[in-house]
Tab-separated table of C-alpha atoms in Angstrom:
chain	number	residue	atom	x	y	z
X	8	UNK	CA	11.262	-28.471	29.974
X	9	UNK	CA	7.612	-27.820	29.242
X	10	UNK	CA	7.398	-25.633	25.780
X	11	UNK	CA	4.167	-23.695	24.861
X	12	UNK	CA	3.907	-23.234	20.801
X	13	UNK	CA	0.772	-21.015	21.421
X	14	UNK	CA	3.019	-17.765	20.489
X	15	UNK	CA	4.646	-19.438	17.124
X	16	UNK	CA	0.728	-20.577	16.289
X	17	UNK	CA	-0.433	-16.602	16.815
X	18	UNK	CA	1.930	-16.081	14.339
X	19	UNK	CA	1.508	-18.322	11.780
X	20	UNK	CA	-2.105	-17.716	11.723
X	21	UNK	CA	-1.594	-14.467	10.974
X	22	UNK	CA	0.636	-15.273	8.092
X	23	UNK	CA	-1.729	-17.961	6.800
X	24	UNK	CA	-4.776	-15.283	6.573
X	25	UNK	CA	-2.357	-12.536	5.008
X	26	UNK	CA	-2.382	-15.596	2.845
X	27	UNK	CA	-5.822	-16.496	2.469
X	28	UNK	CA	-6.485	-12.842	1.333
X	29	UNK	CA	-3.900	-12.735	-1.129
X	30	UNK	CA	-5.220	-16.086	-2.785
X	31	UNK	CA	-9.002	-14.748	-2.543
X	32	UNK	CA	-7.695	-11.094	-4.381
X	33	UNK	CA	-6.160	-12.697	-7.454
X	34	UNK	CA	-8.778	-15.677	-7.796
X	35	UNK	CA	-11.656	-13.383	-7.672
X	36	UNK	CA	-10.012	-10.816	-10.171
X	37	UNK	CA	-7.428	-12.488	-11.687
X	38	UNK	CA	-3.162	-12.415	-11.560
X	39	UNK	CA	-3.144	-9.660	-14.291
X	40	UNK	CA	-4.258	-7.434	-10.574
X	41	UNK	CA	-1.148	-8.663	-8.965
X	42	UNK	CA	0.994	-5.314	-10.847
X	43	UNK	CA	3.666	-8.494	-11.573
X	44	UNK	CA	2.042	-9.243	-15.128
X	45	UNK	CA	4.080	-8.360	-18.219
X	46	UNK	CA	0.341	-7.125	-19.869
X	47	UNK	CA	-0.739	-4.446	-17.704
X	48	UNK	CA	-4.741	-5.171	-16.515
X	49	UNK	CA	-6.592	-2.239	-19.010
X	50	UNK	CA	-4.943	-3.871	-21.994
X	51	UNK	CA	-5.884	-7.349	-21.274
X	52	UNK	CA	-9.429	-6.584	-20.732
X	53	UNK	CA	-9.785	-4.911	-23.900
X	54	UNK	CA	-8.190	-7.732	-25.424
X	55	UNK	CA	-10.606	-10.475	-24.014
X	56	UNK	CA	-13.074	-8.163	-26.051
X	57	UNK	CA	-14.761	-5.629	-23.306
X	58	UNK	CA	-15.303	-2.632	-24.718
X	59	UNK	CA	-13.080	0.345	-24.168
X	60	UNK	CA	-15.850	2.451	-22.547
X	61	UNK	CA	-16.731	-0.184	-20.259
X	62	UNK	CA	-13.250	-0.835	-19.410
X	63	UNK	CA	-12.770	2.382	-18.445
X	64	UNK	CA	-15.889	2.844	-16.631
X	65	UNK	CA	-15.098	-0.720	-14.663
X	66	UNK	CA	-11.076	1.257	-13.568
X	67	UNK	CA	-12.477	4.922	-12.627
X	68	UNK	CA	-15.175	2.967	-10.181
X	69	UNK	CA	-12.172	0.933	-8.326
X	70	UNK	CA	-10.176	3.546	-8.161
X	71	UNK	CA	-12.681	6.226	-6.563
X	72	UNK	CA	-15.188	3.345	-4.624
X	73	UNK	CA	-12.760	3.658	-1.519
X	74	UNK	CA	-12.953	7.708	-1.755
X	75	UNK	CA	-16.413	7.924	-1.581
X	76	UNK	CA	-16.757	5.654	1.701
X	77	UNK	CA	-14.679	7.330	3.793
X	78	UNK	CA	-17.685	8.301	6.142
X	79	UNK	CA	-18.302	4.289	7.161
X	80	UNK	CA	-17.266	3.909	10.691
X	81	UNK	CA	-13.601	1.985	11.431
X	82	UNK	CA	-13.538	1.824	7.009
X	83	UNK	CA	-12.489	5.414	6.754
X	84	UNK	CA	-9.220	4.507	8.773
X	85	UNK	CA	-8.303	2.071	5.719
X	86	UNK	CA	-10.169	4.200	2.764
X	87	UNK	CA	-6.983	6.483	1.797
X	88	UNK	CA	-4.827	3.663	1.564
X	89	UNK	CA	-7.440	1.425	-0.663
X	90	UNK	CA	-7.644	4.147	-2.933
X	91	UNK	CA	-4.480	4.574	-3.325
X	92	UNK	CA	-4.083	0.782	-3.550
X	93	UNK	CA	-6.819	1.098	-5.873
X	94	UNK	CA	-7.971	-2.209	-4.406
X	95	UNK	CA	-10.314	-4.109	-6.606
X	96	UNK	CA	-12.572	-4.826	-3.677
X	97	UNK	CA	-15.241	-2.573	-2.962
X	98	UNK	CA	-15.874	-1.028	0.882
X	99	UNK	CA	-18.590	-3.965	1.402
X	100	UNK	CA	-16.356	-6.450	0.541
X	101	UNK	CA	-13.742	-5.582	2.502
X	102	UNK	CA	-15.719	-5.316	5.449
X	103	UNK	CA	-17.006	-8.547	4.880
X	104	UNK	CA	-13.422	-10.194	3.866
X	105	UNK	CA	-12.886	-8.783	7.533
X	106	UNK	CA	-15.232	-10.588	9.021
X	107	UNK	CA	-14.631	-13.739	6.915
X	108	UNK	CA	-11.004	-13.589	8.109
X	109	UNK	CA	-11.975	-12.708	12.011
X	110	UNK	CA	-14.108	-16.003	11.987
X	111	UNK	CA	-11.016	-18.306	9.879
X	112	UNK	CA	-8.902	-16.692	12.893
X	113	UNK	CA	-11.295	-17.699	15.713
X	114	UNK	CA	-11.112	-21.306	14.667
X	115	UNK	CA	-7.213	-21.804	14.161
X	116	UNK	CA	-7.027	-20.452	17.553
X	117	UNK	CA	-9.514	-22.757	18.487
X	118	UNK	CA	-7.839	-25.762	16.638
X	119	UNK	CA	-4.510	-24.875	17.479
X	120	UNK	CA	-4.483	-23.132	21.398
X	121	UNK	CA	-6.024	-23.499	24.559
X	122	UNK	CA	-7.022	-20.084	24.516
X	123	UNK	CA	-10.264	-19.080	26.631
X	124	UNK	CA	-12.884	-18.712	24.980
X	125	UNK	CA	-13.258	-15.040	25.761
X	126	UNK	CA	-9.626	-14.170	24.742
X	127	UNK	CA	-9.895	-16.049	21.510
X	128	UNK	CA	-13.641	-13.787	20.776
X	129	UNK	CA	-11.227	-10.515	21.388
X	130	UNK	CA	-8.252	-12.144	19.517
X	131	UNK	CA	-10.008	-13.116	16.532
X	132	UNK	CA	-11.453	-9.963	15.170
X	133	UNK	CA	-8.065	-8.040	15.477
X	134	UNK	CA	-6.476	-10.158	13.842
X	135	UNK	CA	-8.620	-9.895	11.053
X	136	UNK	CA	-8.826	-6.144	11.312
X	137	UNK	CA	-4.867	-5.967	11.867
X	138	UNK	CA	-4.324	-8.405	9.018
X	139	UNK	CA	-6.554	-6.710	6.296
X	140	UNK	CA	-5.083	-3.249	7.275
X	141	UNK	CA	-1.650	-4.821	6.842
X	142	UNK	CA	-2.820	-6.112	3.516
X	143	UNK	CA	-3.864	-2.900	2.117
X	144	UNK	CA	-1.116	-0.991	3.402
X	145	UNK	CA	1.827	-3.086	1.795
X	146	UNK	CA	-0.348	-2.727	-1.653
X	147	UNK	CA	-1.013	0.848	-1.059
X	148	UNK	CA	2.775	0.697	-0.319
X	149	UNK	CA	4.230	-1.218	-3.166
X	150	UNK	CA	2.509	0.540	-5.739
X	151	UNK	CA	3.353	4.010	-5.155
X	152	UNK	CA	7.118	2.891	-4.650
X	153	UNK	CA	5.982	1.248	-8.046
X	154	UNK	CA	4.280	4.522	-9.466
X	155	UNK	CA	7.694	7.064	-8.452
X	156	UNK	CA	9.624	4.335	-10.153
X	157	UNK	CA	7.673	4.205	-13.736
X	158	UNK	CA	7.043	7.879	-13.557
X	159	UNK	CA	10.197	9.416	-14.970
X	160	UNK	CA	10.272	6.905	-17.886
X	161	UNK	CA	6.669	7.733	-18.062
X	162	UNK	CA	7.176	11.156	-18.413
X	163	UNK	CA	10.685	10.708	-20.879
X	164	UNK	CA	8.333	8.667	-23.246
X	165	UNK	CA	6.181	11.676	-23.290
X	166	UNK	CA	8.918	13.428	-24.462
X	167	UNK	CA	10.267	11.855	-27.211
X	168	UNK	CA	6.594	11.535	-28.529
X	169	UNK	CA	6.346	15.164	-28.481
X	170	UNK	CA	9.182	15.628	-30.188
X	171	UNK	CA	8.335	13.346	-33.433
X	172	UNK	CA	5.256	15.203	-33.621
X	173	UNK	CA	2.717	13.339	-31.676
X	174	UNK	CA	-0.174	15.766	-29.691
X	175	UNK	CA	0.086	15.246	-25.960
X	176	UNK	CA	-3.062	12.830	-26.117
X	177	UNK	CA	-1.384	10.429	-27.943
X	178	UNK	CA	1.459	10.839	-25.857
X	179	UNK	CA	-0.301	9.583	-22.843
X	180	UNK	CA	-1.830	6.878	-25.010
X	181	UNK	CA	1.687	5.755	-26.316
X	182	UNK	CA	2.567	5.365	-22.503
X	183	UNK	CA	-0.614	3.580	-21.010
X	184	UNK	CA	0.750	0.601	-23.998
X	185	UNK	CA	4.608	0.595	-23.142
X	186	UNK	CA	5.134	1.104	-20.014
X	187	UNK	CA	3.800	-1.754	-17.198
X	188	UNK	CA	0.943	-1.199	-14.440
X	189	UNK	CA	0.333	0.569	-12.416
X	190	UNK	CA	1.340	3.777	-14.153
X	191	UNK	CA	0.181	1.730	-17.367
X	192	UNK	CA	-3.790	1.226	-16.559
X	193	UNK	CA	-3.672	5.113	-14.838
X	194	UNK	CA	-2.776	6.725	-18.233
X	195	UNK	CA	-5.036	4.675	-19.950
X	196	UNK	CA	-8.044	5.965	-18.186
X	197	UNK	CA	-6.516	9.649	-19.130
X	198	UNK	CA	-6.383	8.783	-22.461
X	199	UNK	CA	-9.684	7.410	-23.063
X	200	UNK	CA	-11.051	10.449	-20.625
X	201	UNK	CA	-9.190	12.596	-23.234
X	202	UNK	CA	-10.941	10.295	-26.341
X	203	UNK	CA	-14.162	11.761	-24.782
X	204	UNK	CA	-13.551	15.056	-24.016
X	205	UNK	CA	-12.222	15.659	-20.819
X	206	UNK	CA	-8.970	18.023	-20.037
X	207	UNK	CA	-6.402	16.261	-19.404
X	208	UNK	CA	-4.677	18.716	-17.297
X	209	UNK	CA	-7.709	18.123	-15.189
X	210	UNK	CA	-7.625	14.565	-15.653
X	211	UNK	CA	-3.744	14.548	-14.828
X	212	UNK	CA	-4.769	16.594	-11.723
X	213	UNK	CA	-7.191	14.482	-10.103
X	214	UNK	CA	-4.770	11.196	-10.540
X	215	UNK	CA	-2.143	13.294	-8.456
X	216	UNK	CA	-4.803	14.054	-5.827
X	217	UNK	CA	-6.318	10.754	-5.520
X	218	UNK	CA	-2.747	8.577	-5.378
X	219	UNK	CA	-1.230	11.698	-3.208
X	220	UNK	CA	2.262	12.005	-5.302
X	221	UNK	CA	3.578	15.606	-5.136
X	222	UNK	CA	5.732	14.595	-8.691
X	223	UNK	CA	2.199	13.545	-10.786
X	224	UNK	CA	1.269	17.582	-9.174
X	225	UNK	CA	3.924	18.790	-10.614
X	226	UNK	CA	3.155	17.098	-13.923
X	227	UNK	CA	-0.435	18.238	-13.897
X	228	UNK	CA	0.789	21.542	-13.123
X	229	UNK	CA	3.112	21.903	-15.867
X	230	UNK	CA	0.680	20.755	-18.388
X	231	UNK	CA	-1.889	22.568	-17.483
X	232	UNK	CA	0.346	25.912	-17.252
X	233	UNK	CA	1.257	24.702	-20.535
X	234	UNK	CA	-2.249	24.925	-22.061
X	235	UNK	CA	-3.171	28.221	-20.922
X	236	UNK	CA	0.373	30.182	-21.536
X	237	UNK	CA	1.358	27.975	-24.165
X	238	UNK	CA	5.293	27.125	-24.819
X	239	UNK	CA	7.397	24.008	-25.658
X	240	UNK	CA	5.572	21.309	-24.027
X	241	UNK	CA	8.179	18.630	-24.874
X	242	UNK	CA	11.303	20.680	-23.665
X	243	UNK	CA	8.947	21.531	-19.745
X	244	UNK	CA	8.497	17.943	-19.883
X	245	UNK	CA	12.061	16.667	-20.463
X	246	UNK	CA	13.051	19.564	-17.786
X	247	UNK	CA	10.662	17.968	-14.958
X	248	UNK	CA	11.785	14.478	-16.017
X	249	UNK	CA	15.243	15.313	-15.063
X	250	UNK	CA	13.580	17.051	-11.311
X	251	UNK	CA	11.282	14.078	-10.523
X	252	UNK	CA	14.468	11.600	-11.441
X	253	UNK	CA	16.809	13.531	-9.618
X	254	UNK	CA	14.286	13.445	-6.640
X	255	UNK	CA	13.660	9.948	-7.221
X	256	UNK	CA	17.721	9.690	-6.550
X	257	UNK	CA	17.310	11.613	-3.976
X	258	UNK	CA	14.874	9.263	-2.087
X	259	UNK	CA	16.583	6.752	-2.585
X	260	UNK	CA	20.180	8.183	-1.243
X	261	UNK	CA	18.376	9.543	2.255
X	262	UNK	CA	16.816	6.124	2.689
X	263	UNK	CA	20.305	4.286	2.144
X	264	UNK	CA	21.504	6.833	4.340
X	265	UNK	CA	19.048	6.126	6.908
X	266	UNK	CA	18.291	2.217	6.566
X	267	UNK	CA	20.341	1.773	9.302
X	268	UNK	CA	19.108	4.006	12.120
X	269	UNK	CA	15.711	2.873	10.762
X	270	UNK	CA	16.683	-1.074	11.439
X	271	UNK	CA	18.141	-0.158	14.874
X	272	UNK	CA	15.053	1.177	15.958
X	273	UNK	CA	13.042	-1.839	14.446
X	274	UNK	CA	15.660	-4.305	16.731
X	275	UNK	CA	15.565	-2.447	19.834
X	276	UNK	CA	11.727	-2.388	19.507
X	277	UNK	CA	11.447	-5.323	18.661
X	278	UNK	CA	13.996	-7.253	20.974
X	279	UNK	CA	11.880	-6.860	24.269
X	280	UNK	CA	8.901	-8.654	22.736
X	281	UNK	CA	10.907	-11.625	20.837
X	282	UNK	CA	12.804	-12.423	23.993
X	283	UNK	CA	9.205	-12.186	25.629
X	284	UNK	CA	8.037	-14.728	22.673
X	285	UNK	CA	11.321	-17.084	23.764
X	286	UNK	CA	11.102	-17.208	26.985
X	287	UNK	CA	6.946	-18.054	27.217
X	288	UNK	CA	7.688	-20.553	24.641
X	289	UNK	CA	10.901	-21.851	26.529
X	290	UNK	CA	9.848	-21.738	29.728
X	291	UNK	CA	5.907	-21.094	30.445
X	292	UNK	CA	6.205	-21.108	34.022
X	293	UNK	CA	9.581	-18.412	34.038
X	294	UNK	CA	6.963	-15.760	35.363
X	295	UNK	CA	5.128	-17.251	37.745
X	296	UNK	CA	6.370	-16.504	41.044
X	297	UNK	CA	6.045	-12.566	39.900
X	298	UNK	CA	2.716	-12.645	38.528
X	299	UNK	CA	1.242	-12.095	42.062
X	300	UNK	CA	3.475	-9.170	42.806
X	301	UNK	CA	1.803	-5.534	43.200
X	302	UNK	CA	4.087	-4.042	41.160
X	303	UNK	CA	4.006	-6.913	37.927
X	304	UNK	CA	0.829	-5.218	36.288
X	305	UNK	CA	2.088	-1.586	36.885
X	306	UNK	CA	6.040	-2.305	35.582
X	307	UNK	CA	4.334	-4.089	32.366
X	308	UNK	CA	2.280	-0.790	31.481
X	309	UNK	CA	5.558	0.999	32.432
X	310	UNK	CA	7.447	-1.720	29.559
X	311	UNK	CA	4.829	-1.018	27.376
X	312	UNK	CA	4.805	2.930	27.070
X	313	UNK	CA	8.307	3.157	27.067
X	314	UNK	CA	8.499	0.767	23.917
X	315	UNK	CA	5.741	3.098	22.155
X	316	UNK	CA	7.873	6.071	23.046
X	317	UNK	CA	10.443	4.475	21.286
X	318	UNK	CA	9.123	3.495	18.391
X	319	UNK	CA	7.283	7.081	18.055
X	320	UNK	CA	11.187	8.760	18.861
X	321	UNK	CA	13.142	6.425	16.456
X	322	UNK	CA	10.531	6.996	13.554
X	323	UNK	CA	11.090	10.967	14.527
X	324	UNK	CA	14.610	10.388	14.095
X	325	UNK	CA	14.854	8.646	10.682
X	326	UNK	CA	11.779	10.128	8.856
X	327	UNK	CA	13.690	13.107	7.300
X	328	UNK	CA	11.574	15.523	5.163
X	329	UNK	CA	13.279	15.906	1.422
């Protein structure tokens, strides 16, 4: 029995330039990036002796490089999620990185298949496209999982800083040096925004619009409802704390709840296309004496639509609005 590995080699070079651009990320920048370091980034520059201005300078330019370059054909589909990744890289170098990737890609086919040539040059690049976008996405992903996690200790911190007598700048200081990243390095650049003279209920308000997290609104709402009506800061604060948690919990239960429609789906999606993996790499010859039939092109579109349909009905079904 003949066995083709070509469909296990697709894969793995996939994984290997997921890989590649993983390894390139935290060499170029450094692991205190990788949101995993006990020192969150802001602080550890200013440690190595950059100055705080400069620091802050270097963060607000990552984090709004991606919104401003949203009008660069085929970028703009992957600009929202950068910024809210707030990936290092700038637009040009993630276009590049794509190509860089595309060209790594054409040669393990190369190396490792017996590809045509013409199928590897259409292969190549989208699996460099597909495998930067899939990048970006699980690190836009991870840290705004990371962000609703941190934010109701964030905003309990706040709290109990109010309370001794601190004024709400410090407050956000006290938080951008106790808490980890991400949340750690965003209040940070409030803070030293604050230090030179900007409003922080504006400052809280365009962090909420840039990383898209209806709880940070309602923080820059309170506080800056707070600042015009005046009122106990530290008792609003310690009120939304115990809404954003108890949303937080809420999340949390419906996607318990729903894990395991949500996995269904994924299987029965999934199924058609790993037992189409197995048998090509079983037997390569299985479909041969069907290839030629009039209706083998047709009933494969037919497969094909039907398993999009699916996918789009069983994400329907489990994506419940809280």
């Amino acid at each position: 029995m003949a066995i083709s590995a070509e469909p296990l080699i697709y894969g793995l070079i996939f994984i290997g330039v997921l890989v590649l651009v993983e390894g390139i990320y935290l060499t170029v920048f450094g692991r205190s990036i990788s949101l995993n370091s006990r020192v969150n980034r802001r602080l550890e520059m200013i440690q190595k002796g950059t100055k705080r201005a400069d620091v802050m300078d270097k963060l607000r330019k990552e984090m709004n490089q991606h919104k401003k370059s949203m009008g660069i054909p085929l970028y703009s589909l992957l600009a929202t999620k950068a910024q809210r990744a707030a990936l290092a890289f700038t637009p040009t170098q993630l276009i590049m990185l794509m190509g860089l990737i595309s060209v790594v890609a054409f040669f393990g086919l190369t190396l490792g298949t017996e590809t045509p040539l013409a199928v590897r040059a259409a292969l190549a690049p989208l699996i460099g496209i597909g495998a930067i976008f899939f990048w970006v996405s699980s690190k836009a992903k991870k840290r705004l999982s990371m962000i609703e996690e941190q934010l109701p200790d964030a905003v309990e911190l706040m709290v109990r800083s109010l309370r001794v007598g601190h004024p709400f700048a410090s407050a956000v200081q006290i938080v951008s040096k106790e808490i980890k990243d991400p949340l750690a390095s965003e209040f940070g650049i409030i803070a030293d925004e604050c230090a030179y003279g900007r409003d922080v209920g504006e400052a809280l308000k365009d962090l909420a619009e840039r990383i898209g997290l209806q709880d940070l609104r309602f923080l820059a709402v309170a506080v800056t409802i707070q600042q015009q009506s005046g009122g106990n800061l530290a008792e609003i604060l310690a009120g939304l704390a115990q809404v954003i948690r108890s949303r937080f919990r809420l999340f949390r239960r419906v996607k318990a709840i729903t894990a395991e429609a949500q996995w269904s789906g994924k299987f029965l999606s999934a199924f058609p296309l790993a037992a189409l993996v197995f048998i090509n790499v079983s037997k390569p010859n299985y479909y041969d004496e069907v290839m030629d039939h009039p209706y083998f092109i047709p009933a494969c579109i037919f497969v094909g639509v039907f398993l999009s349909v699916n996918l789009l009905v069983m994400r329907i079904l489990t994506d419940i609005k809280v």
